[in-house]
């Protein structure tokens, strides 16, 4: 029977992406091969509880919402993540995955919405970007750029142009909390008329960095 290492399963408002503000169940898988300097979920790097996929589905079913986000850590570091997401979609849930973009996304069920980071220079993990993943993005998928400074901003603009990302999927620009002034980033987006969605992490505004929120 397939199983996964799970750090937490919790119910909250979606804090980012194009479903921001919607009540969502988060399934946070344990483990991540990356070490981004701004990571706010380092507690998910290790530990966790081994759960069967049936047990995860039963836990998710305790909450009355159709939105499920599978996150981490890096959820794709556990291969059974693919089975979990497909089974949740079979049950009628609207499922998304938050992934770093460093691992192959080609085997993800087409019904799953991919919210994929492209790691900017200030992340410290720029070299981990797997740009081949762009070929597997659908119109309802999203690419997120976490912007820490002007170098990140200019790099992100260049990548959008190079890969024609604005013609492929939705784009998200998010300021690094405590590093990039949100107002400054918003003004840049307006000045350049970028085809991106500006977002601030709602859950941090409401609950700071409280685990399980």
mmCIF file of N, CA and C in Angstrom, residues 38-90:
data_model
loop_
_atom_site.group_PDB
_atom_site.id
_atom_site.type_symbol
_atom_site.label_atom_id
_atom_site.label_comp_id
_atom_site.label_asym_id
_atom_site.label_seq_id
_atom_site.Cartn_x
_atom_site.Cartn_y
_atom_site.Cartn_z
ATOM 1 N N UNK A 38 15.097 32.047 1.706
ATOM 2 C CA UNK A 38 13.901 32.647 2.302
ATOM 3 C C UNK A 38 12.870 31.610 2.745
ATOM 4 N N UNK A 39 13.236 30.343 2.775
ATOM 5 C CA UNK A 39 12.268 29.287 3.084
ATOM 6 C C UNK A 39 11.598 29.538 4.433
ATOM 7 N N UNK A 40 10.271 29.398 4.452
ATOM 8 C CA UNK A 40 9.519 29.604 5.691
ATOM 9 C C UNK A 40 8.898 28.299 6.198
ATOM 10 N N UNK A 41 9.305 27.174 5.609
ATOM 11 C CA UNK A 41 8.768 25.881 6.064
ATOM 12 C C UNK A 41 9.892 24.877 6.298
ATOM 13 N N UNK A 42 10.998 25.346 6.873
ATOM 14 C CA UNK A 42 12.132 24.459 7.144
ATOM 15 C C UNK A 42 11.748 23.328 8.098
ATOM 16 N N UNK A 43 10.694 23.522 8.881
ATOM 17 C CA UNK A 43 10.248 22.463 9.785
ATOM 18 C C UNK A 43 9.772 21.224 9.027
ATOM 19 N N UNK A 44 9.516 21.375 7.713
ATOM 20 C CA UNK A 44 9.061 20.243 6.905
ATOM 21 C C UNK A 44 10.213 19.487 6.251
ATOM 22 N N UNK A 45 11.447 19.868 6.532
ATOM 23 C CA UNK A 45 12.593 19.201 5.907
ATOM 24 C C UNK A 45 12.752 17.764 6.400
ATOM 25 N N UNK A 46 12.345 17.494 7.623
ATOM 26 C CA UNK A 46 12.555 16.171 8.203
ATOM 27 C C UNK A 46 11.424 15.848 9.172
ATOM 28 N N UNK A 47 11.451 14.633 9.669
ATOM 29 C CA UNK A 47 10.417 14.200 10.602
ATOM 30 C C UNK A 47 9.175 13.729 9.867
ATOM 31 N N UNK A 48 8.035 14.152 10.341
ATOM 32 C CA UNK A 48 6.787 13.770 9.708
ATOM 33 C C UNK A 48 6.257 12.430 10.178
ATOM 34 N N UNK A 49 5.042 12.134 9.757
ATOM 35 C CA UNK A 49 4.342 10.897 10.130
ATOM 36 C C UNK A 49 4.052 10.103 8.871
ATOM 37 N N UNK A 50 4.382 8.821 8.892
ATOM 38 C CA UNK A 50 4.092 7.953 7.755
ATOM 39 C C UNK A 50 2.594 7.651 7.725
ATOM 40 N N UNK A 51 1.943 7.976 6.620
ATOM 41 C CA UNK A 51 0.509 7.759 6.467
ATOM 42 C C UNK A 51 0.245 7.093 5.118
ATOM 43 N N UNK A 52 -0.694 6.186 5.097
ATOM 44 C CA UNK A 52 -1.121 5.610 3.825
ATOM 45 C C UNK A 52 -1.933 6.657 3.055
ATOM 46 N N UNK A 53 -2.025 6.482 1.757
ATOM 47 C CA UNK A 53 -2.830 7.399 0.952
ATOM 48 C C UNK A 53 -4.282 7.367 1.409
ATOM 49 N N UNK A 54 -4.793 6.200 1.775
ATOM 50 C CA UNK A 54 -6.169 6.111 2.283
ATOM 51 C C UNK A 54 -6.335 6.951 3.546
ATOM 52 N N UNK A 55 -5.340 6.902 4.426
ATOM 53 C CA UNK A 55 -5.419 7.698 5.658
ATOM 54 C C UNK A 55 -5.402 9.192 5.357
ATOM 55 N N UNK A 56 -4.587 9.607 4.399
ATOM 56 C CA UNK A 56 -4.551 11.025 4.015
ATOM 57 C C UNK A 56 -5.904 11.447 3.461
ATOM 58 N N UNK A 57 -6.481 10.635 2.595
ATOM 59 C CA UNK A 57 -7.775 10.963 1.997
ATOM 60 C C UNK A 57 -8.860 11.032 3.066
ATOM 61 N N UNK A 58 -8.822 10.120 4.030
ATOM 62 C CA UNK A 58 -9.802 10.154 5.122
ATOM 63 C C UNK A 58 -9.669 11.441 5.925
ATOM 64 N N UNK A 59 -8.429 11.859 6.194
ATOM 65 C CA UNK A 59 -8.203 13.091 6.966
ATOM 66 C C UNK A 59 -8.703 14.313 6.183
ATOM 67 N N UNK A 60 -8.395 14.361 4.917
ATOM 68 C CA UNK A 60 -8.845 15.473 4.073
ATOM 69 C C UNK A 60 -10.372 15.546 4.056
ATOM 70 N N UNK A 61 -11.014 14.384 4.040
ATOM 71 C CA UNK A 61 -12.468 14.331 3.967
ATOM 72 C C UNK A 61 -13.173 14.874 5.191
ATOM 73 N N UNK A 62 -12.431 15.133 6.271
ATOM 74 C CA UNK A 62 -13.039 15.697 7.472
ATOM 75 C C UNK A 62 -13.380 17.172 7.318
ATOM 76 N N UNK A 63 -12.856 17.783 6.271
ATOM 77 C CA UNK A 63 -13.076 19.215 6.050
ATOM 78 C C UNK A 63 -14.027 19.410 4.878
ATOM 79 N N UNK A 64 -14.875 20.383 4.979
ATOM 80 C CA UNK A 64 -15.907 20.594 3.962
ATOM 81 C C UNK A 64 -15.457 21.655 2.960
ATOM 82 N N UNK A 65 -14.519 21.282 2.123
ATOM 83 C CA UNK A 65 -14.083 22.168 1.051
ATOM 84 C C UNK A 65 -13.647 21.316 -0.127
ATOM 85 N N UNK A 66 -13.780 21.866 -1.324
ATOM 86 C CA UNK A 66 -13.381 21.114 -2.520
ATOM 87 C C UNK A 66 -11.957 21.436 -2.949
ATOM 88 N N UNK A 67 -11.307 22.391 -2.273
ATOM 89 C CA UNK A 67 -9.966 22.816 -2.679
ATOM 90 C C UNK A 67 -8.907 22.128 -1.815
ATOM 91 N N UNK A 68 -7.965 21.464 -2.479
ATOM 92 C CA UNK A 68 -6.881 20.772 -1.807
ATOM 93 C C UNK A 68 -5.567 21.250 -2.417
ATOM 94 N N UNK A 69 -4.615 21.609 -1.574
ATOM 95 C CA UNK A 69 -3.272 21.959 -2.039
ATOM 96 C C UNK A 69 -2.271 20.995 -1.431
ATOM 97 N N UNK A 70 -1.510 20.350 -2.302
ATOM 98 C CA UNK A 70 -0.430 19.465 -1.870
ATOM 99 C C UNK A 70 0.860 20.273 -1.942
ATOM 100 N N UNK A 71 1.559 20.352 -0.815
ATOM 101 C CA UNK A 71 2.701 21.244 -0.711
ATOM 102 C C UNK A 71 3.810 20.575 0.086
ATOM 103 N N UNK A 72 4.846 21.342 0.434
ATOM 104 C CA UNK A 72 5.956 20.766 1.171
ATOM 105 C C UNK A 72 6.627 21.812 2.040
ATOM 106 N N UNK A 73 7.942 21.664 2.213
ATOM 107 C CA UNK A 73 8.849 20.811 1.488
ATOM 108 C C UNK A 73 8.659 20.861 -0.027
ATOM 109 N N UNK A 74 9.111 19.798 -0.638
ATOM 110 C CA UNK A 74 8.920 19.590 -2.069
ATOM 111 C C UNK A 74 8.147 18.295 -2.246
ATOM 112 N N UNK A 75 6.844 18.401 -2.534
ATOM 113 C CA UNK A 75 6.010 17.181 -2.571
ATOM 114 C C UNK A 75 6.460 16.152 -3.595
ATOM 115 N N UNK A 76 7.024 16.596 -4.719
ATOM 116 C CA UNK A 76 7.416 15.648 -5.757
ATOM 117 C C UNK A 76 8.641 14.825 -5.363
ATOM 118 N N UNK A 77 9.270 15.150 -4.235
ATOM 119 C CA UNK A 77 10.377 14.332 -3.743
ATOM 120 C C UNK A 77 9.891 12.957 -3.284
ATOM 121 N N UNK A 78 8.569 12.807 -3.092
ATOM 122 C CA UNK A 78 7.972 11.518 -2.755
ATOM 123 C C UNK A 78 7.102 11.079 -3.929
ATOM 124 N N UNK A 79 7.466 9.982 -4.554
ATOM 125 C CA UNK A 79 6.797 9.567 -5.793
ATOM 126 C C UNK A 79 5.320 9.250 -5.590
ATOM 127 N N UNK A 80 4.943 8.800 -4.396
ATOM 128 C CA UNK A 80 3.538 8.476 -4.146
ATOM 129 C C UNK A 80 2.649 9.711 -4.146
ATOM 130 N N UNK A 81 3.260 10.888 -4.148
ATOM 131 C CA UNK A 81 2.507 12.137 -4.272
ATOM 132 C C UNK A 81 1.636 12.130 -5.526
ATOM 133 N N UNK A 82 2.148 11.562 -6.614
ATOM 134 C CA UNK A 82 1.404 11.532 -7.880
ATOM 135 C C UNK A 82 0.115 10.730 -7.730
ATOM 136 N N UNK A 83 0.197 9.592 -7.062
ATOM 137 C CA UNK A 83 -0.988 8.765 -6.835
ATOM 138 C C UNK A 83 -1.994 9.477 -5.936
ATOM 139 N N UNK A 84 -1.491 10.116 -4.887
ATOM 140 C CA UNK A 84 -2.376 10.844 -3.984
ATOM 141 C C UNK A 84 -3.186 11.894 -4.739
ATOM 142 N N UNK A 85 -2.517 12.684 -5.561
ATOM 143 C CA UNK A 85 -3.211 13.765 -6.259
ATOM 144 C C UNK A 85 -4.247 13.222 -7.240
ATOM 145 N N UNK A 86 -3.913 12.158 -7.949
ATOM 146 C CA UNK A 86 -4.866 11.574 -8.896
ATOM 147 C C UNK A 86 -6.087 11.027 -8.174
ATOM 148 N N UNK A 87 -5.865 10.390 -7.036
ATOM 149 C CA UNK A 87 -7.005 9.840 -6.301
ATOM 150 C C UNK A 87 -7.892 10.949 -5.733
ATOM 151 N N UNK A 88 -7.296 12.041 -5.292
ATOM 152 C CA UNK A 88 -8.092 13.176 -4.827
ATOM 153 C C UNK A 88 -8.905 13.770 -5.970
ATOM 154 N N UNK A 89 -8.297 13.873 -7.142
ATOM 155 C CA UNK A 89 -9.032 14.380 -8.313
ATOM 156 C C UNK A 89 -10.169 13.437 -8.688
ATOM 157 N N UNK A 90 -9.948 12.129 -8.568
ATOM 158 C CA UNK A 90 -11.008 11.147 -8.844
ATOM 159 C C UNK A 90 -12.225 11.376 -7.956
#
